[in-house]
C-alpha positions in Angstrom: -74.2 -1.5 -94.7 -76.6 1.6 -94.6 -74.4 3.3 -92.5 -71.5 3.0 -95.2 -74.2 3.9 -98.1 -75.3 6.9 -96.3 -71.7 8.4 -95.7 -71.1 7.1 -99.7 -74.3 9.8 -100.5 -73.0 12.6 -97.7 -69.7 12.7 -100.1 -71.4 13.1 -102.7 -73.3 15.9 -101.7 -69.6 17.8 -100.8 -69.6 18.6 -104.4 -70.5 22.2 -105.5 -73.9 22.2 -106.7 -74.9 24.5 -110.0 -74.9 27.9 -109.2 -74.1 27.8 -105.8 -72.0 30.9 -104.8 -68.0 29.7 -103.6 -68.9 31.3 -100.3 -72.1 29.3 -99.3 -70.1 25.9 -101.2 -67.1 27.1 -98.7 -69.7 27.6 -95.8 -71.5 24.0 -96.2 -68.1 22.5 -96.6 -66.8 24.0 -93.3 -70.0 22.7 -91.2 -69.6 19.1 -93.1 -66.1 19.2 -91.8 -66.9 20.3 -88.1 -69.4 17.9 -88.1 -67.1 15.0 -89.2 -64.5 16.4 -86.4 -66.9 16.6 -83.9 -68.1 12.8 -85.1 -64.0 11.4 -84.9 -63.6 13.3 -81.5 -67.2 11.2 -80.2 -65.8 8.0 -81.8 -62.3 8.5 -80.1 -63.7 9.1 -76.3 -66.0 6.2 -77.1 -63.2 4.1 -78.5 -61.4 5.9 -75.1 -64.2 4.6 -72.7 -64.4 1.1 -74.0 -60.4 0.2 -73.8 -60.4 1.9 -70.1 -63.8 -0.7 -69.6 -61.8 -3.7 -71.1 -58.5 -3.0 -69.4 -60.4 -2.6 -65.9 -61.9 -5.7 -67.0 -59.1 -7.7 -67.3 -60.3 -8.8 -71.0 -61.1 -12.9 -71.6 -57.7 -13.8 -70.6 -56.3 -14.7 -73.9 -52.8 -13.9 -75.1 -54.4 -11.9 -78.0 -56.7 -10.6 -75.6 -54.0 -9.1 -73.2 -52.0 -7.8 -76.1 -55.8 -5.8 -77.3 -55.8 -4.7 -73.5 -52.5 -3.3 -73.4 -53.1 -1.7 -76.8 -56.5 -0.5 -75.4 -54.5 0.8 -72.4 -51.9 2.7 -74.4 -54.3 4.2 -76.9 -56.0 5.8 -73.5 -52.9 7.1 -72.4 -51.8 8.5 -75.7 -55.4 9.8 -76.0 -54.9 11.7 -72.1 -51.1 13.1 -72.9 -52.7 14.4 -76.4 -55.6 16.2 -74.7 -53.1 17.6 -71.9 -50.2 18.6 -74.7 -53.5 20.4 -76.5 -54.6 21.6 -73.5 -50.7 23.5 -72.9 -50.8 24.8 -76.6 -53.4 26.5 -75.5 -52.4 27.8 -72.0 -49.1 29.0 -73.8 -51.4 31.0 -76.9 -53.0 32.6 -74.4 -49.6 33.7 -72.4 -48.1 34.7 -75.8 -51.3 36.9 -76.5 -50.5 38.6 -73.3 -47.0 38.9 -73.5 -47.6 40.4 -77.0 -50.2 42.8 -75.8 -47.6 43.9 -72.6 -44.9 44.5 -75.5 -47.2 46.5 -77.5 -48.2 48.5 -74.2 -44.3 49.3 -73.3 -43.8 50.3 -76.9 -46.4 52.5 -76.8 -45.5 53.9 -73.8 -41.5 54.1 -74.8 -43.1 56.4 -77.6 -44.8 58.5 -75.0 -42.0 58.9 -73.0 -39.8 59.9 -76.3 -42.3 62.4 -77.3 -42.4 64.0 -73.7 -38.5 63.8 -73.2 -38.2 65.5 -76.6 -41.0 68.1 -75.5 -38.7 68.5 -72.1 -35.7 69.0 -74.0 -36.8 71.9 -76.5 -38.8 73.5 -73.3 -35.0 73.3 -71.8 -33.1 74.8 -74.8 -35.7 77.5 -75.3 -34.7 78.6 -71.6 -31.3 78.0 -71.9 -31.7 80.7 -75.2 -33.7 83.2 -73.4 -31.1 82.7 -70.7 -28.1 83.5 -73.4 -30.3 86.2 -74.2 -30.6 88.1 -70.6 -26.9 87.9 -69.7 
């Protein structure tokens, strides 16, 4: 019960106090927030550990009991395939950051290349002038 009055009194602190500034009421938000993420993330590898713990366990043998193992078991799996589909979001951010940076390398250079080609061409006609010009 004190745990559910102190989280009662930590959201009621998330209201913007008088004459706090929207940057620092934004700010202390933000932290409240990373701290309740961090909190659900704790509670899920706990919640994680304890079904792996009753499924290695073998539970009391119940029918209810099996079906809370099985549960247990699937909520660890879904857990894993979550963290590994999060971990490939990532992988593939980081290969589109690359493949963007390589694109904006070969434009870059495709400018370059334009600019000398151009430089190369009037160099060309201004010979092929002076050339007109001697025959």
């Amino acid at each position: 019960m004190a745990n559910f009055r102190r989280r009662i009194n930590q959201f009621a602190e998330l209201e913007q106090k008088g004459g706090e500034r929207d940057v620092d009421y934004i700010k202390r938000l933000k932290l409240f927030l990373e701290k309740q993420c961090s909190e659900i993330l704790d509670l899920l590898g706990r919640n994680a550990t304890l079904a792996e713990d009753l499924a290695k366990s073998g539970g009391c043998g119940a029918s209810s009991s099996n079906q809370k193992v099985h549960g247990g078991t699937q909520f660890v799996t879904l857990h894993r395939d979550l963290q590994d589909a999060m971990q490939h979001v990532e992988m593939l951010k980081s290969e589109k950051a690359k493949i963007e940076a390589d694109a904006l390398m070969y434009q870059n250079l495709v400018v370059k290349l334009e600019s000398n080609l151009k430089s190369l061409l009037d160099a060309y006609n201004s010979l092929e002038q002076a050339n007109f010009l001697l025959d």
